[in-house]
mmCIF file with all atom_site columns, C-alpha atoms and ligand atoms in Angstrom:
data_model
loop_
_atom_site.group_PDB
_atom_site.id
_atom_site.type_symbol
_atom_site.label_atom_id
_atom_site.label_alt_id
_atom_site.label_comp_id
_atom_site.label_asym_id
_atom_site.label_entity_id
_atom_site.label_seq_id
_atom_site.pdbx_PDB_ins_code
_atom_site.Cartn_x
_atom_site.Cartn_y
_atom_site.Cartn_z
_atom_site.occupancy
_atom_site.B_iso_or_equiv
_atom_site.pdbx_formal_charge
_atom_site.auth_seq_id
_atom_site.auth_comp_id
_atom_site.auth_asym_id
_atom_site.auth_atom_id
_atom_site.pdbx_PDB_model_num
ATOM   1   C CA  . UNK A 1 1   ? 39.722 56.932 28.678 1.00 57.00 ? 9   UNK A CA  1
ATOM   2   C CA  . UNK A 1 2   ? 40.331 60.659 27.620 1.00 54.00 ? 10  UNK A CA  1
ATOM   3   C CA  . UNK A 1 3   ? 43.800 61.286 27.066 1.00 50.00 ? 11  UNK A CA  1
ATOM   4   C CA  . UNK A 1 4   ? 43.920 64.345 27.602 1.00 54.00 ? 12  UNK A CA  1
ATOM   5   C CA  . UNK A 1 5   ? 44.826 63.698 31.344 1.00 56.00 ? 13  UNK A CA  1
ATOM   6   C CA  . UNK A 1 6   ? 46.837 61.100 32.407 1.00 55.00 ? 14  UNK A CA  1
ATOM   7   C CA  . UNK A 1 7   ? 44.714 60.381 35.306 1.00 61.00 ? 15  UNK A CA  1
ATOM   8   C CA  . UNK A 1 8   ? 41.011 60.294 33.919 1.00 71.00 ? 16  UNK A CA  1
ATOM   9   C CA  . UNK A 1 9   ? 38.745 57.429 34.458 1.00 88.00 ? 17  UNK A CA  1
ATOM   10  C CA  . UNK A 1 10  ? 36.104 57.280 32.452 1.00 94.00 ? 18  UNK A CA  1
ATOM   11  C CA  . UNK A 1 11  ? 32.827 56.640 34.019 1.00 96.00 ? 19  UNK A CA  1
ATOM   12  C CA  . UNK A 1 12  ? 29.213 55.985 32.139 1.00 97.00 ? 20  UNK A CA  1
ATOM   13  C CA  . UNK A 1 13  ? 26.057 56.441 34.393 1.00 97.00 ? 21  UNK A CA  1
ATOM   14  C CA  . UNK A 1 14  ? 22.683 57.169 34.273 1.00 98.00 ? 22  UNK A CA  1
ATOM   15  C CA  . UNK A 1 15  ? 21.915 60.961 34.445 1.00 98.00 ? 23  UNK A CA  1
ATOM   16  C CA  . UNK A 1 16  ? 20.698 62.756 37.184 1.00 97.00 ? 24  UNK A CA  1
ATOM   17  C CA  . UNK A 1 17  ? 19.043 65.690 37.838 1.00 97.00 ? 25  UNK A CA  1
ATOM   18  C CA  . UNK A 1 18  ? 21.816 68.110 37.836 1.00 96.00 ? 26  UNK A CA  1
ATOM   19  C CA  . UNK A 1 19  ? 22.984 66.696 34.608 1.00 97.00 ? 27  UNK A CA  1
ATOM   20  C CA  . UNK A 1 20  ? 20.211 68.208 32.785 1.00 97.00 ? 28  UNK A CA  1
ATOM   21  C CA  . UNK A 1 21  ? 21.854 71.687 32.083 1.00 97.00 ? 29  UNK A CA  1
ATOM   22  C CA  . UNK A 1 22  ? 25.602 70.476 30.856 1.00 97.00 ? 30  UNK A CA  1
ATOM   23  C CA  . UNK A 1 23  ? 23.146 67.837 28.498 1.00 98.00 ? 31  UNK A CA  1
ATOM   24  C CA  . UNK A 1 24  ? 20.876 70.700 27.086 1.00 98.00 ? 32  UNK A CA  1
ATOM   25  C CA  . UNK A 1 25  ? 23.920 72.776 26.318 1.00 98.00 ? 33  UNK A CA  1
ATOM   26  C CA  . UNK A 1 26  ? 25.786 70.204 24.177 1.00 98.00 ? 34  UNK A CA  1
ATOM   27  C CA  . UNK A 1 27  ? 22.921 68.522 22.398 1.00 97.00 ? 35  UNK A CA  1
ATOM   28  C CA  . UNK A 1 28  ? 21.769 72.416 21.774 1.00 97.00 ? 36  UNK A CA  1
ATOM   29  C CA  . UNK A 1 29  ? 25.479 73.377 20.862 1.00 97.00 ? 37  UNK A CA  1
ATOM   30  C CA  . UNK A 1 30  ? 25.585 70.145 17.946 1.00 96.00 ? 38  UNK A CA  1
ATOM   31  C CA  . UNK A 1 31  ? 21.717 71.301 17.282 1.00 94.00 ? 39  UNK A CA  1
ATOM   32  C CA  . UNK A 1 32  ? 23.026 74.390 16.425 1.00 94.00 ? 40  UNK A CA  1
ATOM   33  C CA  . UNK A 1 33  ? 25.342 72.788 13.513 1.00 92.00 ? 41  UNK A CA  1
ATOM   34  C CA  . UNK A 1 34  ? 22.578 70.854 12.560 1.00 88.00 ? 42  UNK A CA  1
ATOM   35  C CA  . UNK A 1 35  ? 24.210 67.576 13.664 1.00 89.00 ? 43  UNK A CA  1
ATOM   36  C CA  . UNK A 1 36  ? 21.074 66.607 15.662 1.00 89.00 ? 44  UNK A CA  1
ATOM   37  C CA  . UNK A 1 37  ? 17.479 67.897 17.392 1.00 90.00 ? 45  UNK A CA  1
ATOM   38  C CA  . UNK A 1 38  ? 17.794 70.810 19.419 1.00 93.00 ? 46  UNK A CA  1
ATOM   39  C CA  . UNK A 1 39  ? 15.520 70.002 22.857 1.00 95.00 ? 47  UNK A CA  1
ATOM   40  C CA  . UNK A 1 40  ? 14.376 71.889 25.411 1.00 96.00 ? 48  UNK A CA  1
ATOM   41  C CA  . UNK A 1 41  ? 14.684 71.814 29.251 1.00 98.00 ? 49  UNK A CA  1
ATOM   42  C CA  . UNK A 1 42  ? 11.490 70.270 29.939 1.00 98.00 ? 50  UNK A CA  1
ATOM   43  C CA  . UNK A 1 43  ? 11.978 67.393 27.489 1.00 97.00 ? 51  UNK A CA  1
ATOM   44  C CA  . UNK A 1 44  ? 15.236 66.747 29.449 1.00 98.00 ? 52  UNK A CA  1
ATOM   45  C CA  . UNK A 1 45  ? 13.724 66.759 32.534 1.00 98.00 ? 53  UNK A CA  1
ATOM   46  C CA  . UNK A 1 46  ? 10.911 64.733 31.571 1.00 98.00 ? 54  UNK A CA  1
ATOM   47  C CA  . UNK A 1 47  ? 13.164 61.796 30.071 1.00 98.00 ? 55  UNK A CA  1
ATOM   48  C CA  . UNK A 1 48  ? 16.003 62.222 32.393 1.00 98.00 ? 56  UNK A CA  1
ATOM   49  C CA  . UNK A 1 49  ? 15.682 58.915 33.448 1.00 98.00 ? 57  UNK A CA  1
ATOM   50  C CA  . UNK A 1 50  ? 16.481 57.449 29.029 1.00 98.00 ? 58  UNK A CA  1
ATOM   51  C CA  . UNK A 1 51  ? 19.753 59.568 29.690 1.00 98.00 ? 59  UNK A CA  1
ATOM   52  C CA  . UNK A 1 52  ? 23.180 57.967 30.261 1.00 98.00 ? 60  UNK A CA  1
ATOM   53  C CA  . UNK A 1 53  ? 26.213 60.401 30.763 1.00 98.00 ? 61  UNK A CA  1
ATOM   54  C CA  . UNK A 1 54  ? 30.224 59.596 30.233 1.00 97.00 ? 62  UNK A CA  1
ATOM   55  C CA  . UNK A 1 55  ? 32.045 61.582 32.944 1.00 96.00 ? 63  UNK A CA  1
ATOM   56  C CA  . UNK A 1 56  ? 35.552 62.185 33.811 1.00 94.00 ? 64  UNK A CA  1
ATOM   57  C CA  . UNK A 1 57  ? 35.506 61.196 37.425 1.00 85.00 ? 65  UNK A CA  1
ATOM   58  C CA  . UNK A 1 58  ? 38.753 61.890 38.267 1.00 76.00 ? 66  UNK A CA  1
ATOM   59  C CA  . UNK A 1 59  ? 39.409 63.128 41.669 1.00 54.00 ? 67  UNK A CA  1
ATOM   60  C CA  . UNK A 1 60  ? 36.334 61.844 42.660 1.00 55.00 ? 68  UNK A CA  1
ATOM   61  C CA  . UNK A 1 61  ? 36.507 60.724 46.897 1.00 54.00 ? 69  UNK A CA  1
ATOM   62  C CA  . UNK A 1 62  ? 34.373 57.405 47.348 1.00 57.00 ? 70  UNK A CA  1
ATOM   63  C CA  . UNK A 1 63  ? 34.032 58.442 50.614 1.00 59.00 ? 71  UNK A CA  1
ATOM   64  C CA  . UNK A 1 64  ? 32.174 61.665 49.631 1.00 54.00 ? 72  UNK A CA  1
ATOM   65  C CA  . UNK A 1 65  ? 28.913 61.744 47.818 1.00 54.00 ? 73  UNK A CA  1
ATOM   66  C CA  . UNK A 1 66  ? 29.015 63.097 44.190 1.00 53.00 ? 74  UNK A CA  1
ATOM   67  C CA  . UNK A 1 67  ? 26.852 66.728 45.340 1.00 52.00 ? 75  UNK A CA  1
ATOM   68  C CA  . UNK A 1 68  ? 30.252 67.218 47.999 1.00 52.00 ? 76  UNK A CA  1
ATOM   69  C CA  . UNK A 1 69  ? 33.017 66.801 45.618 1.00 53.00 ? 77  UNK A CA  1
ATOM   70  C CA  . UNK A 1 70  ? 31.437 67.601 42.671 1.00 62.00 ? 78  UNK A CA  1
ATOM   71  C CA  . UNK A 1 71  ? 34.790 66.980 40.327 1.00 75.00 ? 79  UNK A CA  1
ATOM   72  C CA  . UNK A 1 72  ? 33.103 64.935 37.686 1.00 89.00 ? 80  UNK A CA  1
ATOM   73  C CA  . UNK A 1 73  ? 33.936 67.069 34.166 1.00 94.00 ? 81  UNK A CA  1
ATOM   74  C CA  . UNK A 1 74  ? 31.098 66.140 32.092 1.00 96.00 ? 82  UNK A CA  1
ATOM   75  C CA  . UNK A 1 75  ? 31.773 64.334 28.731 1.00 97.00 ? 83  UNK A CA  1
ATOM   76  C CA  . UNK A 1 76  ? 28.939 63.472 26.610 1.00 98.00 ? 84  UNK A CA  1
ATOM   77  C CA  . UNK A 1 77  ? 25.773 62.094 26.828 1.00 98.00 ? 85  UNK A CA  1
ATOM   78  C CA  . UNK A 1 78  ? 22.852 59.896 24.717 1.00 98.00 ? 86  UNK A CA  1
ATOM   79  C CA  . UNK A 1 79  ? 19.477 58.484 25.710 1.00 98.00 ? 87  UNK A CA  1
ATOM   80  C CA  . UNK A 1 80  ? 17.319 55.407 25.228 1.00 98.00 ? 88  UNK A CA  1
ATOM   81  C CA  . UNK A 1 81  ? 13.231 55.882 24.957 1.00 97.00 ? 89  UNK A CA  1
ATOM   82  C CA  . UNK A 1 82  ? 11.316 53.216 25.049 1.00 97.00 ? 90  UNK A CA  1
ATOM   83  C CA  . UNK A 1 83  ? 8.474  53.177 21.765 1.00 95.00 ? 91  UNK A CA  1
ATOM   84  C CA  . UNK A 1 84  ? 6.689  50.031 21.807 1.00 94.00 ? 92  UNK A CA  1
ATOM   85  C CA  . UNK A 1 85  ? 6.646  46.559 23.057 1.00 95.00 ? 93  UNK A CA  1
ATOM   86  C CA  . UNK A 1 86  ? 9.817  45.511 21.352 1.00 96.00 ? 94  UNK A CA  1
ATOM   87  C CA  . UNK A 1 87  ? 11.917 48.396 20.184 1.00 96.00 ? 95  UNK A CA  1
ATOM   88  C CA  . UNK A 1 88  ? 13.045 51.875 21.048 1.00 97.00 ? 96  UNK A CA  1
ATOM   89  C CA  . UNK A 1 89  ? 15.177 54.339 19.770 1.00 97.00 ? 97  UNK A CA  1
ATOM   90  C CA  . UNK A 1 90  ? 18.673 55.537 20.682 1.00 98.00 ? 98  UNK A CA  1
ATOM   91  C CA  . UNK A 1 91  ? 18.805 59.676 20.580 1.00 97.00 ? 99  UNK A CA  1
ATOM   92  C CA  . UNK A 1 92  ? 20.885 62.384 21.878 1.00 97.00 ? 100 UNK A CA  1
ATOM   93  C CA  . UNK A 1 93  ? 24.021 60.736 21.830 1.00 98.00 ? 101 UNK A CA  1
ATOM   94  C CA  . UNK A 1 94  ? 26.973 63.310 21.757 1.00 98.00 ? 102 UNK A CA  1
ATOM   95  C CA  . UNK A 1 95  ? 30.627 63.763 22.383 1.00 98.00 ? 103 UNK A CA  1
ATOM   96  C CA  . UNK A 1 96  ? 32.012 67.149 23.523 1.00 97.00 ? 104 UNK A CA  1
ATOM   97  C CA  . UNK A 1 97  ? 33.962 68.297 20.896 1.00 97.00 ? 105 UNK A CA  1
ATOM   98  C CA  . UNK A 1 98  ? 37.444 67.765 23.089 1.00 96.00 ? 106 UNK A CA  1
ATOM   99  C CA  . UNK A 1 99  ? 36.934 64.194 23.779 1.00 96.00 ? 107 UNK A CA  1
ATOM   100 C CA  . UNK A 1 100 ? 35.459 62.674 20.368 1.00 97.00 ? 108 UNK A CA  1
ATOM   101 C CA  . UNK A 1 101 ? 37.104 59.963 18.721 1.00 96.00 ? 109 UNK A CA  1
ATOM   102 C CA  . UNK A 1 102 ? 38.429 58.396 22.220 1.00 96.00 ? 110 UNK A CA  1
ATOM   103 C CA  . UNK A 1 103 ? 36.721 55.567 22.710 1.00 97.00 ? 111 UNK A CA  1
ATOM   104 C CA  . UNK A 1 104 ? 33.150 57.377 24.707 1.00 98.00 ? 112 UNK A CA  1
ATOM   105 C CA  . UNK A 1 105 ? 30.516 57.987 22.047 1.00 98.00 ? 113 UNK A CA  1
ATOM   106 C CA  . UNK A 1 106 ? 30.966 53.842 21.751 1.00 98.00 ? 114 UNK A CA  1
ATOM   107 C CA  . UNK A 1 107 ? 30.906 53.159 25.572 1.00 98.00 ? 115 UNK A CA  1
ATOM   108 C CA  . UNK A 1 108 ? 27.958 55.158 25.808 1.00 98.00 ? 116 UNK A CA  1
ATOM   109 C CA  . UNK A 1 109 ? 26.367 53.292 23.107 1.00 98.00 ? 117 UNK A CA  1
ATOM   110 C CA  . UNK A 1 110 ? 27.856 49.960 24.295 1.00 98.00 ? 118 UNK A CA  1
ATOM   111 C CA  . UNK A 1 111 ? 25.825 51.002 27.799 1.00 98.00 ? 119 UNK A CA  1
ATOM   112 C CA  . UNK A 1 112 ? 22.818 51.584 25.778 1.00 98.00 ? 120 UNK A CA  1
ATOM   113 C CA  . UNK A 1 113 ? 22.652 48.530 24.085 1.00 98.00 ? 121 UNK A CA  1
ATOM   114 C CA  . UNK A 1 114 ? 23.437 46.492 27.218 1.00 98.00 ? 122 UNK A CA  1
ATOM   115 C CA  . UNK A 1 115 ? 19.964 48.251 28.847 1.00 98.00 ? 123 UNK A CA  1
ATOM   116 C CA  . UNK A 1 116 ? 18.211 47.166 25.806 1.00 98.00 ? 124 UNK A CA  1
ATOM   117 C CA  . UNK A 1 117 ? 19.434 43.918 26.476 1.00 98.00 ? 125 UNK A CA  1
ATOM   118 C CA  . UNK A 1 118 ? 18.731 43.982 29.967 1.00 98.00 ? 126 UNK A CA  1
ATOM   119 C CA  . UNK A 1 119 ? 14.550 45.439 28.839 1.00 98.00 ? 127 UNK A CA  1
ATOM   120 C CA  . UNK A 1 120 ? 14.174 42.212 26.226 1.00 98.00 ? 128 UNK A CA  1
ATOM   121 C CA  . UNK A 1 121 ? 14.123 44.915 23.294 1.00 98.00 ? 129 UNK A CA  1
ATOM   122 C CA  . UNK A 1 122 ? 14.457 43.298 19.808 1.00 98.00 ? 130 UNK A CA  1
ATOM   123 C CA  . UNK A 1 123 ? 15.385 46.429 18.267 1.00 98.00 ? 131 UNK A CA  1
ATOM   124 C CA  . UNK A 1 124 ? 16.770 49.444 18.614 1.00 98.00 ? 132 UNK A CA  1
ATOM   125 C CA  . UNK A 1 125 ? 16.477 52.384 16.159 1.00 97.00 ? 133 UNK A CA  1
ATOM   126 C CA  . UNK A 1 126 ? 18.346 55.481 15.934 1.00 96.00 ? 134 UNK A CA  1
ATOM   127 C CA  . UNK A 1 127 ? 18.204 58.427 13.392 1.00 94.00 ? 135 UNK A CA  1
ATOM   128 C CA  . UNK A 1 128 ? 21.555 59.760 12.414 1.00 94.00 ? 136 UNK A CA  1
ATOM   129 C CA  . UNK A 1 129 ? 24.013 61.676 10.114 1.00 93.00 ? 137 UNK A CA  1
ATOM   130 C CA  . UNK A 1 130 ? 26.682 59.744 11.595 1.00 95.00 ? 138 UNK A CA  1
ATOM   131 C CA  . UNK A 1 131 ? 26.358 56.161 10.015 1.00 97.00 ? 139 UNK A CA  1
ATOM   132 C CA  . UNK A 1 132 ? 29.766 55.101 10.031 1.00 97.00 ? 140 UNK A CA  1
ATOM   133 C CA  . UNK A 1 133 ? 30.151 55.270 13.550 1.00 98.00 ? 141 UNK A CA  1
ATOM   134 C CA  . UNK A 1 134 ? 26.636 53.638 14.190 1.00 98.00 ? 142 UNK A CA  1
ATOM   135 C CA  . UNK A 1 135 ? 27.674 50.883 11.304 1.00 98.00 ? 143 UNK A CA  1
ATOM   136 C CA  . UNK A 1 136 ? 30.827 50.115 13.432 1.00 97.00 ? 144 UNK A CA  1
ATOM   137 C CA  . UNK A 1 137 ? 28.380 49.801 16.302 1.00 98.00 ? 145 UNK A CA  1
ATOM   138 C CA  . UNK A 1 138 ? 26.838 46.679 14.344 1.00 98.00 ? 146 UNK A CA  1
ATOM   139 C CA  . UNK A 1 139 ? 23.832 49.009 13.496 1.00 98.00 ? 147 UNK A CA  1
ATOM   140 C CA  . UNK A 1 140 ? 22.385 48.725 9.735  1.00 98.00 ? 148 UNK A CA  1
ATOM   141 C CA  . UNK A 1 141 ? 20.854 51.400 7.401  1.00 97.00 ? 149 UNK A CA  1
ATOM   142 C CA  . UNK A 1 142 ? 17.419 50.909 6.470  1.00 95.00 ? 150 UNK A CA  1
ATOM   143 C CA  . UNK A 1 143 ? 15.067 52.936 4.130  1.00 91.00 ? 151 UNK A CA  1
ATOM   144 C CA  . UNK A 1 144 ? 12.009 54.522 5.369  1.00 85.00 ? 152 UNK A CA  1
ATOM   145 C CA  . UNK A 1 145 ? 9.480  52.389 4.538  1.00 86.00 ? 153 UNK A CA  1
ATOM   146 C CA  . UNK A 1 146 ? 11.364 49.869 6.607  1.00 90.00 ? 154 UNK A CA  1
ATOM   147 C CA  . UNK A 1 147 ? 11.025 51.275 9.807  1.00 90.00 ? 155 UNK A CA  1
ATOM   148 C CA  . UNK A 1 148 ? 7.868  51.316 12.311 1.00 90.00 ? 156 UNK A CA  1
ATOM   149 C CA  . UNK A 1 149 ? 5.419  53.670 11.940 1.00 85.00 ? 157 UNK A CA  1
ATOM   150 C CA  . UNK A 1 150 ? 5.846  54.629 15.763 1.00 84.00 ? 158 UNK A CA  1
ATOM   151 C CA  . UNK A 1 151 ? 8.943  56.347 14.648 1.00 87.00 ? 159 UNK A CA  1
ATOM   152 C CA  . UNK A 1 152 ? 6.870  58.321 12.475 1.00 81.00 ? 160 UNK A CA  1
ATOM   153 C CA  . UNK A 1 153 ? 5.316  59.730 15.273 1.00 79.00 ? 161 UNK A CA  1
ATOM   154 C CA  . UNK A 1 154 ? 7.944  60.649 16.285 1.00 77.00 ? 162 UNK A CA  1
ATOM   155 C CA  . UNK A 1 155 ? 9.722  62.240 12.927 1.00 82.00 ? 163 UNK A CA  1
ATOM   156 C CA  . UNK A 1 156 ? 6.268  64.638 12.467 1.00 83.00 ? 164 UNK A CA  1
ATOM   157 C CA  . UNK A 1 157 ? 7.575  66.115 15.287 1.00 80.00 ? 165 UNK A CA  1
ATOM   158 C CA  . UNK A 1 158 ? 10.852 66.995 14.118 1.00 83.00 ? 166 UNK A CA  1
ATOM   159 C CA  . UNK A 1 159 ? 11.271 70.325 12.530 1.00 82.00 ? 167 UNK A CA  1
ATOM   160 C CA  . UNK A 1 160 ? 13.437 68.553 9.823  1.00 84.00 ? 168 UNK A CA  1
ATOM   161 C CA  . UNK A 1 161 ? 10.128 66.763 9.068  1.00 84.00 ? 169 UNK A CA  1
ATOM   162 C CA  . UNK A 1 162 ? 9.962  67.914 5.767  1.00 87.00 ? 170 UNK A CA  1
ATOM   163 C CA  . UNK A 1 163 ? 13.667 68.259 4.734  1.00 87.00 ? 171 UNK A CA  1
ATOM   164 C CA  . UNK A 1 164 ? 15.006 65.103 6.531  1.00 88.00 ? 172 UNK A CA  1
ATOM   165 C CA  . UNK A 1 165 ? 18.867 64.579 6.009  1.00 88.00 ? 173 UNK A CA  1
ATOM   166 C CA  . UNK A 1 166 ? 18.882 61.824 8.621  1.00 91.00 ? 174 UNK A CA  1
ATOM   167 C CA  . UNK A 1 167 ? 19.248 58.027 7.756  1.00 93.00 ? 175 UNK A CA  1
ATOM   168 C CA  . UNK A 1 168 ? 16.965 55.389 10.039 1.00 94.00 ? 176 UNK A CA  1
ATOM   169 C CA  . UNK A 1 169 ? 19.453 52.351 11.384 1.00 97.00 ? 177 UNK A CA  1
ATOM   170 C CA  . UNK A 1 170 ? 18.989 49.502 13.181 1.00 97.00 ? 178 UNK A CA  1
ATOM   171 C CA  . UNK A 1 171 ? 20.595 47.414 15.894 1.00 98.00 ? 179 UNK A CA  1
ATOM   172 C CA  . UNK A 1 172 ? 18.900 43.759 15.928 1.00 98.00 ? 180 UNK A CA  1
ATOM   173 C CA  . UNK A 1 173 ? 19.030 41.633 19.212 1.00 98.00 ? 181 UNK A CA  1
HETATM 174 C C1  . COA B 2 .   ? 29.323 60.614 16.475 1.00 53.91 ? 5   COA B C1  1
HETATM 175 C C2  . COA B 2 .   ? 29.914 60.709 17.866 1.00 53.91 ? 5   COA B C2  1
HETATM 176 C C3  . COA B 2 .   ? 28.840 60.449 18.917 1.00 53.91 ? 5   COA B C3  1
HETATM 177 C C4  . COA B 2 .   ? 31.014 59.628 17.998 1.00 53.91 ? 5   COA B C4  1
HETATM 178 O O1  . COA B 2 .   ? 31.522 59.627 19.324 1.00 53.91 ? 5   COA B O1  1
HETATM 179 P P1  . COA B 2 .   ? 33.078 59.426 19.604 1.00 53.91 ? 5   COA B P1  1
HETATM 180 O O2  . COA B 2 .   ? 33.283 59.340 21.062 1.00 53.91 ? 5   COA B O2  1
HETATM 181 O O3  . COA B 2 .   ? 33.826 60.485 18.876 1.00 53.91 ? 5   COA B O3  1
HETATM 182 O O4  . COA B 2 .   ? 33.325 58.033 18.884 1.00 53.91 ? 5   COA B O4  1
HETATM 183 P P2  . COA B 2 .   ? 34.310 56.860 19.333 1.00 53.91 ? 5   COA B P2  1
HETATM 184 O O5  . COA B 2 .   ? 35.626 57.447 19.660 1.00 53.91 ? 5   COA B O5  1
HETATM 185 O O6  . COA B 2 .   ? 33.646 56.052 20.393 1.00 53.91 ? 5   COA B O6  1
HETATM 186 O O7  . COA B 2 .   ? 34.382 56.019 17.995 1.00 53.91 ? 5   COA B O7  1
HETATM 187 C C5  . COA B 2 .   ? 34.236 54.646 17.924 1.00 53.91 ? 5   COA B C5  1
HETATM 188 C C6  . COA B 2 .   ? 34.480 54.219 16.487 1.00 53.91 ? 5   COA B C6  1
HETATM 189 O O8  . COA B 2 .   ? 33.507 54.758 15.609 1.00 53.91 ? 5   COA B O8  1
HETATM 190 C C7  . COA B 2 .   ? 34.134 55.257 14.410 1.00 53.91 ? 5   COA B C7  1
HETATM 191 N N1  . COA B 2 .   ? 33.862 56.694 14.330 1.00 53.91 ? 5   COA B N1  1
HETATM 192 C C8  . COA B 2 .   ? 33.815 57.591 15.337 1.00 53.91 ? 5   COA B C8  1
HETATM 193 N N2  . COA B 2 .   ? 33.460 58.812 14.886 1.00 53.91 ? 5   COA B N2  1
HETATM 194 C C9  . COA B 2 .   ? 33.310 58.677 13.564 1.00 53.91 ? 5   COA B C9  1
HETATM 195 C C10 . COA B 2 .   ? 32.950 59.576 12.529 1.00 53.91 ? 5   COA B C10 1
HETATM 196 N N3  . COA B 2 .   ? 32.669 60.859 12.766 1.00 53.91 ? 5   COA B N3  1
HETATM 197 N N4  . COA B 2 .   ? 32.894 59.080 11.283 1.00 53.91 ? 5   COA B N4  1
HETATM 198 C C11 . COA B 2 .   ? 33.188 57.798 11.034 1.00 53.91 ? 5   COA B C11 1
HETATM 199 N N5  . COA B 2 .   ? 33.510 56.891 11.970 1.00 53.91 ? 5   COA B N5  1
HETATM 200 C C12 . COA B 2 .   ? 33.575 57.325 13.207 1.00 53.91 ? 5   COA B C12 1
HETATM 201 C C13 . COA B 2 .   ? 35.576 54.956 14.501 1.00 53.91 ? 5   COA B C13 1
HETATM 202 O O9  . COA B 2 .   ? 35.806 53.770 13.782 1.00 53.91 ? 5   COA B O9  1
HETATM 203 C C14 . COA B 2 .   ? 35.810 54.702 15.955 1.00 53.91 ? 5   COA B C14 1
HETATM 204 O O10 . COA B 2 .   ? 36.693 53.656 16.185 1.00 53.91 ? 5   COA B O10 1
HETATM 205 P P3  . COA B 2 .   ? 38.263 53.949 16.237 1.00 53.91 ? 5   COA B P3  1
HETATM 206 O O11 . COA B 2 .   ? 38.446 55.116 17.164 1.00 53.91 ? 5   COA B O11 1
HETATM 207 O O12 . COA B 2 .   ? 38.841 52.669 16.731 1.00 53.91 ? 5   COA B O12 1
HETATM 208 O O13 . COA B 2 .   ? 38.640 54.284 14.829 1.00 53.91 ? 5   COA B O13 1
HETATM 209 C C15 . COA B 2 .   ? 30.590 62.088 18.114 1.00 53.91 ? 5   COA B C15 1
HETATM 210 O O14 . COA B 2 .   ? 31.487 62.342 17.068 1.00 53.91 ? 5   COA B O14 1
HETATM 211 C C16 . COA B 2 .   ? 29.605 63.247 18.243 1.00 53.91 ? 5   COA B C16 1
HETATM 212 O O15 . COA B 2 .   ? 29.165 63.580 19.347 1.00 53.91 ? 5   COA B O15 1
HETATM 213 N N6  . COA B 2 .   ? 29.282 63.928 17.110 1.00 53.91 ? 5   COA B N6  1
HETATM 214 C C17 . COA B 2 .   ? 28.406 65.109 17.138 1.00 53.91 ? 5   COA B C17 1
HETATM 215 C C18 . COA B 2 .   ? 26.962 64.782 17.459 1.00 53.91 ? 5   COA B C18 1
HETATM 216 C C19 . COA B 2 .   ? 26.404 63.704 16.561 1.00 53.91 ? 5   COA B C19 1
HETATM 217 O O16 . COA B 2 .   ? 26.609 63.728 15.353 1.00 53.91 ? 5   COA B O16 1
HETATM 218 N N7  . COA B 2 .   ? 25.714 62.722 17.146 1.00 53.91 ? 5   COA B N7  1
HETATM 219 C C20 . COA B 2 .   ? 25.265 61.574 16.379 1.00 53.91 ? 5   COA B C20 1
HETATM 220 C C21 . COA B 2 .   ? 24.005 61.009 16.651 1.00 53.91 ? 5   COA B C21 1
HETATM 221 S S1  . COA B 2 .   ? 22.570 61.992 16.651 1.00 53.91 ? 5   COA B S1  1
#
């Protein structure tokens, strides 16, 4: 719940389409720091259906649809993409800088792992340079050679490719 007003409710929901711009400018803003990919528009679009978003949905009328109140302060964000029969990876997941260490970056990943769950994934892979907070998630470090080559794919296209800082985990169903 973010503290930072008394009457916030925390809410974590799959994205929709007019989440796409407050999503590209926070994973761009931490991109910028290096703390993870930088993605465009289109790739947001095109996946906007992996994302999950925490909101602050305070104020919010039940009796009005979201588009006519429209209070919902945006919080954070991550995504789950589907690889291969049995796993996927976790990416995106970020915290606006005001509301980190509150509880949301592990609701959000709670969520995700609860759709993996849900899909009958065995595992679920994330790249990171945050591995404390993924090894309080119950994820595990592994080395490189460990991990499927679908995520390779999927590194070549990285620009850190060839300078990776990242460490592979794992979360094991
Ligand atoms: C990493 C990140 C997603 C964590 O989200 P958060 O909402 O701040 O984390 P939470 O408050 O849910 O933390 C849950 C637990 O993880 C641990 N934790 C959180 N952030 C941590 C950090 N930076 N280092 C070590 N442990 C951390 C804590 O033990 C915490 O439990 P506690 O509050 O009871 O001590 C957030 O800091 C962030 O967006 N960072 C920038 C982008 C980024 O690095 N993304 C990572 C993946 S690509």
């Amino acid at each position: 719940m973010p503290a930072k007003n008394a009457n916030a409710r925390l809410t974590i929901r799959k994205a929709i389409i007019s989440d796409v711009e407050d999503i590209l400018e926070l994973v761009n803003r931490f991109a910028a720091s290096n703390l993870m990919l930088p993605r465009g528009p289109q790739y947001i679009y095109e996946n906007i259906r992996d994302f999950v978003v925490a909101v602050d949905s305070n104020g919010f009328d039940s009796h009005a649809t979201r588009s006519e109140n429209g209070r919902e302060r945006f919080l954070g964000c991550g995504s789950l993409h589907i690889l291969w029969r049995d796993f996927a990876e976790l990416r995106a997941l970020a915290i606006s800088e005001a509301y980190q260490h509150m509880g949301i970056g592990k609701a959000i990943v709670e969520f995700i792992i609860r759709e993996s769950r849900e899909l009958n994934l065995k595992f679920l892979y994330t790249f990171t340079l945050s591995t404390a907070f993924f090894k309080e998630m119950g994820f595990t470090a592994k080395k490189k050679e460990e991990l499927p080559p679908n995520l390779w794919v999927e590194c070549s296209r990285c620009p850190k490719f060839f300078n990776c800082d990242e460490v592979g985990m794992v979360f094991e169903f």
